[in-house]
Amino acid sequence: DQQVKQNSPSLSVQEGRISILNCDYTNSMFDYFLWYKKYPAEGPTFLISISSIKDKNEDGRFTVFLNKSAKHLSLHIVPSQPGDSAVYFCAASFSGSARQLTFGSGTQLTVLP
Amino acid sequence: DTGVSQDPRHKITKRGQNVTFRCDPISEHNRLYWYRQTLGQGPEFLTYFQNEAQLEKSRLLSDRFSAERPKGSFSTLEIQRTEQGDSAMYLCASSRRPGLATEETQYFGPGTRLLVL
């Protein structure tokens, strides 16, 4: 049973436009959400996070929105750049002893020049 | 500022052999995690250390897998009697236990890609 889902395996966007990556979760205990970016043959790189007490967090070109009632979060990248092309993973955790991350299956973003 | 490092980056082995991977976390981080990632999937949690204590293990971690973190610094993950199904990317992450805040961000190493023939 996938607790974190990224239903779009791939997304193509024109350079300069907005990229919107979506993520849904089922476990209402999750209270901290993160987005990671991954290039081939590398480990995931942390991008941005959001706590469940907020509904928006912004860092430069990246903004994460959280809709707790819908159990949905999204990552907006504006403006998109060719260097943003990578696999993006949504991850979630909840308060407890381990804070282990539960990941979605990822979305391959391709930004076209 | 050195990040999380892992060694080796790649390992090819024959079925039935034992392999050991090493992870060096960010120096001030007291929490260390191991994950496994297979093709087309996100990383899956394997086990977690706080300092030298292994506090949680996933059901994915069969008896053939063992992890250690002596002295609360680097960690090793050993797979005994490897099987073809063990082929995956093994990722290590570290974090600092938050104080009053609940937010905790894990930083990942480059991973060790294992291929079992």
PDB file of C-alpha atoms in Angstrom:
ATOM      1  CA  ASP A   1       0.000   0.000   0.000  1.00  0.00           C
ATOM      2  CA  GLN A   2       1.673   3.196  -1.220  1.00  0.00           C
ATOM      3  CA  GLN A   3       1.297   5.878   1.401  1.00  0.00           C
ATOM      4  CA  VAL A   4       2.898   8.544  -0.810  1.00  0.00           C
ATOM      5  CA  LYS A   5       1.959   8.698  -4.476  1.00  0.00           C
ATOM      6  CA  GLN A   6       3.271  10.653  -7.406  1.00  0.00           C
ATOM      7  CA  ASN A   7       0.862   9.801 -10.176  1.00  0.00           C
ATOM      8  CA  SER A   8       2.732  11.506 -13.008  1.00  0.00           C
ATOM      9  CA  PRO A   9       5.839   9.562 -13.985  1.00  0.00           C
ATOM     10  CA  SER A  10       6.963  12.357 -16.292  1.00  0.00           C
ATOM     11  CA  LEU A  11       6.433  16.028 -17.058  1.00  0.00           C
ATOM     12  CA  SER A  12       7.794  18.218 -19.857  1.00  0.00           C
ATOM     13  CA  VAL A  13       7.856  21.992 -19.578  1.00  0.00           C
ATOM     14  CA  GLN A  14       9.232  24.775 -21.719  1.00  0.00           C
ATOM     15  CA  GLU A  15      12.122  26.784 -20.290  1.00  0.00           C
ATOM     16  CA  GLY A  16      10.891  29.870 -18.456  1.00  0.00           C
ATOM     17  CA  ARG A  17       7.452  28.430 -17.760  1.00  0.00           C
ATOM     18  CA  ILE A  18       6.132  27.034 -14.488  1.00  0.00           C
ATOM     19  CA  SER A  19       6.644  23.395 -13.523  1.00  0.00           C
ATOM     20  CA  ILE A  20       4.078  21.909 -11.143  1.00  0.00           C
ATOM     21  CA  LEU A  21       4.795  18.543  -9.593  1.00  0.00           C
ATOM     22  CA  ASN A  22       2.114  16.851  -7.537  1.00  0.00           C
ATOM     23  CA  CYS A  23       2.092  14.407  -4.651  1.00  0.00           C
ATOM     24  CA  ASP A  24      -0.707  12.737  -2.689  1.00  0.00           C
ATOM     25  CA  TYR A  25      -0.500  10.934   0.624  1.00  0.00           C
ATOM     26  CA  THR A  26      -2.838   8.707   2.576  1.00  0.00           C
ATOM     27  CA  ASN A  27      -1.376   8.612   6.097  1.00  0.00           C
ATOM     28  CA  SER A  28      -2.845  11.465   8.117  1.00  0.00           C
ATOM     29  CA  MET A  29      -0.063  11.089  10.686  1.00  0.00           C
ATOM     30  CA  PHE A  30       2.480  12.584   8.296  1.00  0.00           C
ATOM     31  CA  ASP A  31       3.449  16.024   9.572  1.00  0.00           C
ATOM     32  CA  TYR A  32       6.576  16.893   7.629  1.00  0.00           C
ATOM     33  CA  PHE A  33       7.007  16.816   3.881  1.00  0.00           C
ATOM     34  CA  LEU A  34      10.099  17.181   1.731  1.00  0.00           C
ATOM     35  CA  TRP A  35      11.000  17.384  -1.935  1.00  0.00           C
ATOM     36  CA  TYR A  36      14.226  15.911  -3.236  1.00  0.00           C
ATOM     37  CA  LYS A  37      15.798  16.160  -6.662  1.00  0.00           C
ATOM     38  CA  LYS A  38      17.808  13.305  -8.089  1.00  0.00           C
ATOM     39  CA  TYR A  39      20.177  13.103 -11.025  1.00  0.00           C
ATOM     40  CA  PRO A  40      21.167   9.709 -12.465  1.00  0.00           C
ATOM     41  CA  ALA A  41      23.821   7.867 -10.443  1.00  0.00           C
ATOM     42  CA  GLU A  42      23.614  10.381  -7.599  1.00  0.00           C
ATOM     43  CA  GLY A  43      21.851  10.451  -4.271  1.00  0.00           C
ATOM     44  CA  PRO A  44      18.750  12.592  -3.709  1.00  0.00           C
ATOM     45  CA  THR A  45      19.454  16.261  -3.048  1.00  0.00           C
ATOM     46  CA  PHE A  46      17.213  18.108  -0.597  1.00  0.00           C
ATOM     47  CA  LEU A  47      15.239  20.947  -2.179  1.00  0.00           C
ATOM     48  CA  ILE A  48      12.567  22.264   0.121  1.00  0.00           C
ATOM     49  CA  SER A  49      10.323  21.131   2.954  1.00  0.00           C
ATOM     50  CA  ILE A  50       7.120  22.078   4.703  1.00  0.00           C
ATOM     51  CA  SER A  51       5.686  21.353   8.117  1.00  0.00           C
ATOM     52  CA  SER A  52       2.023  20.460   8.474  1.00  0.00           C
ATOM     53  CA  ILE A  53       1.423  23.652  10.450  1.00  0.00           C
ATOM     54  CA  LYS A  54       2.019  25.647   7.284  1.00  0.00           C
ATOM     55  CA  ASP A  55       0.346  25.646   3.895  1.00  0.00           C
ATOM     56  CA  LYS A  56       3.113  27.262   1.885  1.00  0.00           C
ATOM     57  CA  ASN A  57       6.886  27.515   1.957  1.00  0.00           C
ATOM     58  CA  GLU A  58       8.983  29.396  -0.554  1.00  0.00           C
ATOM     59  CA  ASP A  59      12.698  29.302  -1.349  1.00  0.00           C
ATOM     60  CA  GLY A  60      13.812  31.193  -4.402  1.00  0.00           C
ATOM     61  CA  ARG A  61      12.296  29.631  -7.499  1.00  0.00           C
ATOM     62  CA  PHE A  62      10.791  26.776  -5.492  1.00  0.00           C
ATOM     63  CA  THR A  63       7.486  26.887  -3.623  1.00  0.00           C
ATOM     64  CA  VAL A  64       5.770  23.986  -1.905  1.00  0.00           C
ATOM     65  CA  PHE A  65       2.041  24.075  -1.171  1.00  0.00           C
ATOM     66  CA  LEU A  66       0.323  21.776   1.311  1.00  0.00           C
ATOM     67  CA  ASN A  67      -3.414  21.059   1.355  1.00  0.00           C
ATOM     68  CA  LYS A  68      -3.963  18.925   4.435  1.00  0.00           C
ATOM     69  CA  SER A  69      -7.658  18.385   3.903  1.00  0.00           C
ATOM     70  CA  ALA A  70      -6.968  16.942   0.455  1.00  0.00           C
ATOM     71  CA  LYS A  71      -3.774  15.218   1.601  1.00  0.00           C
ATOM     72  CA  HIS A  72      -2.034  16.813  -1.341  1.00  0.00           C
ATOM     73  CA  LEU A  73       1.131  18.779  -1.857  1.00  0.00           C
ATOM     74  CA  SER A  74       2.712  20.342  -4.879  1.00  0.00           C
ATOM     75  CA  LEU A  75       6.058  21.779  -5.871  1.00  0.00           C
ATOM     76  CA  HIS A  76       6.113  24.828  -8.129  1.00  0.00           C
ATOM     77  CA  ILE A  77       9.271  25.811  -9.975  1.00  0.00           C
ATOM     78  CA  VAL A  78       9.231  29.258 -11.545  1.00  0.00           C
ATOM     79  CA  PRO A  79      10.853  29.951 -13.923  1.00  0.00           C
ATOM     80  CA  SER A  80      11.894  26.472 -15.012  1.00  0.00           C
ATOM     81  CA  GLN A  81      15.448  26.052 -16.269  1.00  0.00           C
ATOM     82  CA  PRO A  82      17.060  23.225 -18.279  1.00  0.00           C
ATOM     83  CA  GLY A  83      19.236  22.412 -15.248  1.00  0.00           C
ATOM     84  CA  ASP A  84      16.062  21.560 -13.339  1.00  0.00           C
ATOM     85  CA  SER A  85      15.658  18.440 -15.483  1.00  0.00           C
ATOM     86  CA  ALA A  86      15.853  15.544 -13.012  1.00  0.00           C
ATOM     87  CA  VAL A  87      13.667  13.111 -11.099  1.00  0.00           C
ATOM     88  CA  TYR A  88      11.772  14.776  -8.269  1.00  0.00           C
ATOM     89  CA  PHE A  89      10.735  12.763  -5.215  1.00  0.00           C
ATOM     90  CA  CYS A  90       8.154  13.715  -2.668  1.00  0.00           C
ATOM     91  CA  ALA A  91       8.778  12.323   0.823  1.00  0.00           C
ATOM     92  CA  ALA A  92       6.888  12.401   4.113  1.00  0.00           C
ATOM     93  CA  SER A  93       7.562  11.596   7.750  1.00  0.00           C
ATOM     94  CA  PHE A  94       5.826  11.838  11.112  1.00  0.00           C
ATOM     95  CA  SER A  95       6.871  12.520  14.671  1.00  0.00           C
ATOM     96  CA  GLY A  96       8.224   9.467  16.348  1.00  0.00           C
ATOM     97  CA  SER A  97      11.417   7.724  17.144  1.00  0.00           C
ATOM     98  CA  ALA A  98      12.764   7.259  13.642  1.00  0.00           C
ATOM     99  CA  ARG A  99      11.461  10.041  11.423  1.00  0.00           C
ATOM    100  CA  GLN A 100      12.003   7.650   8.524  1.00  0.00           C
ATOM    101  CA  LEU A 101      11.040   9.024   5.146  1.00  0.00           C
ATOM    102  CA  THR A 102       8.361   7.469   2.975  1.00  0.00           C
ATOM    103  CA  PHE A 103       8.955   8.353  -0.660  1.00  0.00           C
ATOM    104  CA  GLY A 104       6.792   8.548  -3.729  1.00  0.00           C
ATOM    105  CA  SER A 105       7.932   6.874  -6.927  1.00  0.00           C
ATOM    106  CA  GLY A 106       9.190  10.104  -8.476  1.00  0.00           C
ATOM    107  CA  THR A 107       8.391  12.353 -11.432  1.00  0.00           C
ATOM    108  CA  GLN A 108      10.879  12.867 -14.245  1.00  0.00           C
ATOM    109  CA  LEU A 109      10.896  16.572 -15.104  1.00  0.00           C
ATOM    110  CA  THR A 110      12.271  17.608 -18.474  1.00  0.00           C
ATOM    111  CA  VAL A 111      12.711  21.309 -19.125  1.00  0.00           C
ATOM    112  CA  LEU A 112      12.980  21.986 -22.832  1.00  0.00           C
ATOM    113  CA  PRO A 113      15.169  24.869 -24.049  1.00  0.00           C
TER     114      PRO A 113
ATOM    115  CA  ASP B   1      31.393  21.499   4.341  1.00  0.00           C
ATOM    116  CA  THR B   2      31.653  17.797   3.529  1.00  0.00           C
ATOM    117  CA  GLY B   3      28.470  15.945   2.804  1.00  0.00           C
ATOM    118  CA  VAL B   4      27.574  12.318   3.303  1.00  0.00           C
ATOM    119  CA  SER B   5      30.036   9.979   1.612  1.00  0.00           C
ATOM    120  CA  GLN B   6      29.612   6.340   0.662  1.00  0.00           C
ATOM    121  CA  ASP B   7      32.072   3.716  -0.424  1.00  0.00           C
ATOM    122  CA  PRO B   8      32.239   1.971  -2.814  1.00  0.00           C
ATOM    123  CA  ARG B   9      30.149   3.770  -5.408  1.00  0.00           C
ATOM    124  CA  HIS B  10      29.692   0.592  -7.406  1.00  0.00           C
ATOM    125  CA  LYS B  11      29.926  -3.077  -6.529  1.00  0.00           C
ATOM    126  CA  ILE B  12      29.507  -6.107  -8.762  1.00  0.00           C
ATOM    127  CA  THR B  13      29.418  -9.450  -7.026  1.00  0.00           C
ATOM    128  CA  LYS B  14      28.392 -13.018  -7.669  1.00  0.00           C
ATOM    129  CA  ARG B  15      25.370 -14.529  -6.060  1.00  0.00           C
ATOM    130  CA  GLY B  16      26.200 -16.029  -2.680  1.00  0.00           C
ATOM    131  CA  GLN B  17      29.057 -13.662  -1.898  1.00  0.00           C
ATOM    132  CA  ASN B  18      29.089 -11.229   1.023  1.00  0.00           C
ATOM    133  CA  VAL B  19      29.386  -7.488   0.474  1.00  0.00           C
ATOM    134  CA  THR B  20      29.927  -4.578   2.841  1.00  0.00           C
ATOM    135  CA  PHE B  21      29.209  -0.911   2.241  1.00  0.00           C
ATOM    136  CA  ARG B  22      30.413   2.048   4.254  1.00  0.00           C
ATOM    137  CA  CYS B  23      28.755   5.385   4.987  1.00  0.00           C
ATOM    138  CA  ASP B  24      30.367   8.440   6.548  1.00  0.00           C
ATOM    139  CA  PRO B  25      27.709  10.915   7.683  1.00  0.00           C
ATOM    140  CA  ILE B  26      28.006  14.667   8.050  1.00  0.00           C
ATOM    141  CA  SER B  27      30.201  15.084  11.103  1.00  0.00           C
ATOM    142  CA  GLU B  28      27.786  16.741  13.517  1.00  0.00           C
ATOM    143  CA  HIS B  29      24.844  14.526  12.578  1.00  0.00           C
ATOM    144  CA  ASN B  30      23.834  11.979  15.194  1.00  0.00           C
ATOM    145  CA  ARG B  31      21.174  10.197  13.132  1.00  0.00           C
ATOM    146  CA  LEU B  32      21.998   7.859  10.278  1.00  0.00           C
ATOM    147  CA  TYR B  33      19.636   6.068   7.915  1.00  0.00           C
ATOM    148  CA  TRP B  34      19.985   3.371   5.268  1.00  0.00           C
ATOM    149  CA  TYR B  35      17.593   3.176   2.317  1.00  0.00           C
ATOM    150  CA  ARG B  36      17.380   0.982  -0.752  1.00  0.00           C
ATOM    151  CA  GLN B  37      16.211   2.155  -4.141  1.00  0.00           C
ATOM    152  CA  THR B  38      15.270  -0.043  -7.064  1.00  0.00           C
ATOM    153  CA  LEU B  39      14.644   1.077 -10.622  1.00  0.00           C
ATOM    154  CA  GLY B  40      11.563   3.227 -11.050  1.00  0.00           C
ATOM    155  CA  GLN B  41      10.859   3.438  -7.341  1.00  0.00           C
ATOM    156  CA  GLY B  42      11.581   5.882  -4.575  1.00  0.00           C
ATOM    157  CA  PRO B  43      14.018   4.993  -1.799  1.00  0.00           C
ATOM    158  CA  GLU B  44      12.690   2.585   0.843  1.00  0.00           C
ATOM    159  CA  PHE B  45      13.702   2.751   4.490  1.00  0.00           C
ATOM    160  CA  LEU B  46      15.889  -0.067   5.795  1.00  0.00           C
ATOM    161  CA  THR B  47      17.237   0.932   9.193  1.00  0.00           C
ATOM    162  CA  TYR B  48      18.057   3.864  11.463  1.00  0.00           C
ATOM    163  CA  PHE B  49      20.724   4.676  14.068  1.00  0.00           C
ATOM    164  CA  GLN B  50      20.783   7.343  16.685  1.00  0.00           C
ATOM    165  CA  ASN B  51      24.419   7.633  17.669  1.00  0.00           C
ATOM    166  CA  GLU B  52      25.585   4.007  17.938  1.00  0.00           C
ATOM    167  CA  ALA B  53      22.178   2.520  18.753  1.00  0.00           C
ATOM    168  CA  GLN B  54      20.194   0.834  15.986  1.00  0.00           C
ATOM    169  CA  LEU B  55      16.679   1.888  16.921  1.00  0.00           C
ATOM    170  CA  GLU B  56      14.533   0.700  14.057  1.00  0.00           C
ATOM    171  CA  LYS B  57      14.651  -1.885  11.290  1.00  0.00           C
ATOM    172  CA  SER B  58      12.298  -2.311   8.364  1.00  0.00           C
ATOM    173  CA  ARG B  59      10.714  -5.624   7.424  1.00  0.00           C
ATOM    174  CA  LEU B  60      12.768  -5.254   4.229  1.00  0.00           C
ATOM    175  CA  LEU B  61      15.896  -5.921   6.277  1.00  0.00           C
ATOM    176  CA  SER B  62      16.121  -9.702   6.177  1.00  0.00           C
ATOM    177  CA  ASP B  63      18.410 -11.785   8.392  1.00  0.00           C
ATOM    178  CA  ARG B  64      21.053 -11.615   5.675  1.00  0.00           C
ATOM    179  CA  PHE B  65      21.406  -7.876   6.244  1.00  0.00           C
ATOM    180  CA  SER B  66      23.254  -6.400   9.195  1.00  0.00           C
ATOM    181  CA  ALA B  67      24.168  -2.814   9.932  1.00  0.00           C
ATOM    182  CA  GLU B  68      26.467  -1.318  12.505  1.00  0.00           C
ATOM    183  CA  ARG B  69      27.529   2.105  13.624  1.00  0.00           C
ATOM    184  CA  PRO B  70      30.394   1.667  16.074  1.00  0.00           C
ATOM    185  CA  LYS B  71      31.204   4.754  18.130  1.00  0.00           C
ATOM    186  CA  GLY B  72      28.329   6.605  16.516  1.00  0.00           C
ATOM    187  CA  SER B  73      30.380   7.769  13.562  1.00  0.00           C
ATOM    188  CA  PHE B  74      30.550   5.862  10.264  1.00  0.00           C
ATOM    189  CA  SER B  75      28.207   2.972   9.525  1.00  0.00           C
ATOM    190  CA  THR B  76      28.522  -0.278   7.611  1.00  0.00           C
ATOM    191  CA  LEU B  77      25.828  -2.309   5.897  1.00  0.00           C
ATOM    192  CA  GLU B  78      26.663  -5.947   5.204  1.00  0.00           C
ATOM    193  CA  ILE B  79      24.694  -8.294   2.988  1.00  0.00           C
ATOM    194  CA  GLN B  80      25.498 -11.958   3.398  1.00  0.00           C
ATOM    195  CA  ARG B  81      24.863 -14.602   0.743  1.00  0.00           C
ATOM    196  CA  THR B  82      23.758 -12.035  -1.812  1.00  0.00           C
ATOM    197  CA  GLU B  83      20.850 -12.791  -4.119  1.00  0.00           C
ATOM    198  CA  GLN B  84      19.998 -11.254  -7.479  1.00  0.00           C
ATOM    199  CA  GLY B  85      17.060  -9.510  -5.844  1.00  0.00           C
ATOM    200  CA  ASP B  86      19.512  -7.539  -3.712  1.00  0.00           C
ATOM    201  CA  SER B  87      20.620  -5.591  -6.785  1.00  0.00           C
ATOM    202  CA  ALA B  88      19.737  -1.978  -6.049  1.00  0.00           C
ATOM    203  CA  MET B  89      21.126   1.409  -5.074  1.00  0.00           C
ATOM    204  CA  TYR B  90      21.887   1.539  -1.340  1.00  0.00           C
ATOM    205  CA  LEU B  91      21.599   5.042   0.026  1.00  0.00           C
ATOM    206  CA  CYS B  92      22.794   6.452   3.309  1.00  0.00           C
ATOM    207  CA  ALA B  93      21.402   9.632   4.837  1.00  0.00           C
ATOM    208  CA  SER B  94      22.206  11.569   7.978  1.00  0.00           C
ATOM    209  CA  SER B  95      20.457  14.209  10.019  1.00  0.00           C
ATOM    210  CA  ARG B  96      20.789  16.106  13.242  1.00  0.00           C
ATOM    211  CA  ARG B  97      18.236  15.352  15.932  1.00  0.00           C
ATOM    212  CA  PRO B  98      16.123  18.482  16.166  1.00  0.00           C
ATOM    213  CA  GLY B  99      15.806  20.242  19.489  1.00  0.00           C
ATOM    214  CA  LEU B 100      12.387  21.597  20.234  1.00  0.00           C
ATOM    215  CA  ALA B 101      11.501  21.743  16.573  1.00  0.00           C
ATOM    216  CA  THR B 102       9.942  18.719  14.957  1.00  0.00           C
ATOM    217  CA  GLU B 103      11.384  19.330  11.537  1.00  0.00           C
ATOM    218  CA  GLU B 104      14.299  17.153  10.550  1.00  0.00           C
ATOM    219  CA  THR B 105      15.930  17.061   7.147  1.00  0.00           C
ATOM    220  CA  GLN B 106      17.899  14.070   5.951  1.00  0.00           C
ATOM    221  CA  TYR B 107      20.853  14.598   3.644  1.00  0.00           C
ATOM    222  CA  PHE B 108      21.779  11.761   1.339  1.00  0.00           C
ATOM    223  CA  GLY B 109      25.058  10.392   0.096  1.00  0.00           C
ATOM    224  CA  PRO B 110      25.718   9.430  -3.538  1.00  0.00           C
ATOM    225  CA  GLY B 111      24.759   5.803  -2.955  1.00  0.00           C
ATOM    226  CA  THR B 112      26.365   2.437  -3.650  1.00  0.00           C
ATOM    227  CA  ARG B 113      25.025   0.661  -6.700  1.00  0.00           C
ATOM    228  CA  LEU B 114      25.074  -3.102  -6.193  1.00  0.00           C
ATOM    229  CA  LEU B 115      24.755  -5.600  -9.015  1.00  0.00           C
ATOM    230  CA  VAL B 116      24.473  -9.260  -8.099  1.00  0.00           C
ATOM    231  CA  LEU B 117      25.195 -11.604 -11.003  1.00  0.00           C
TER     232      LEU B 117
END
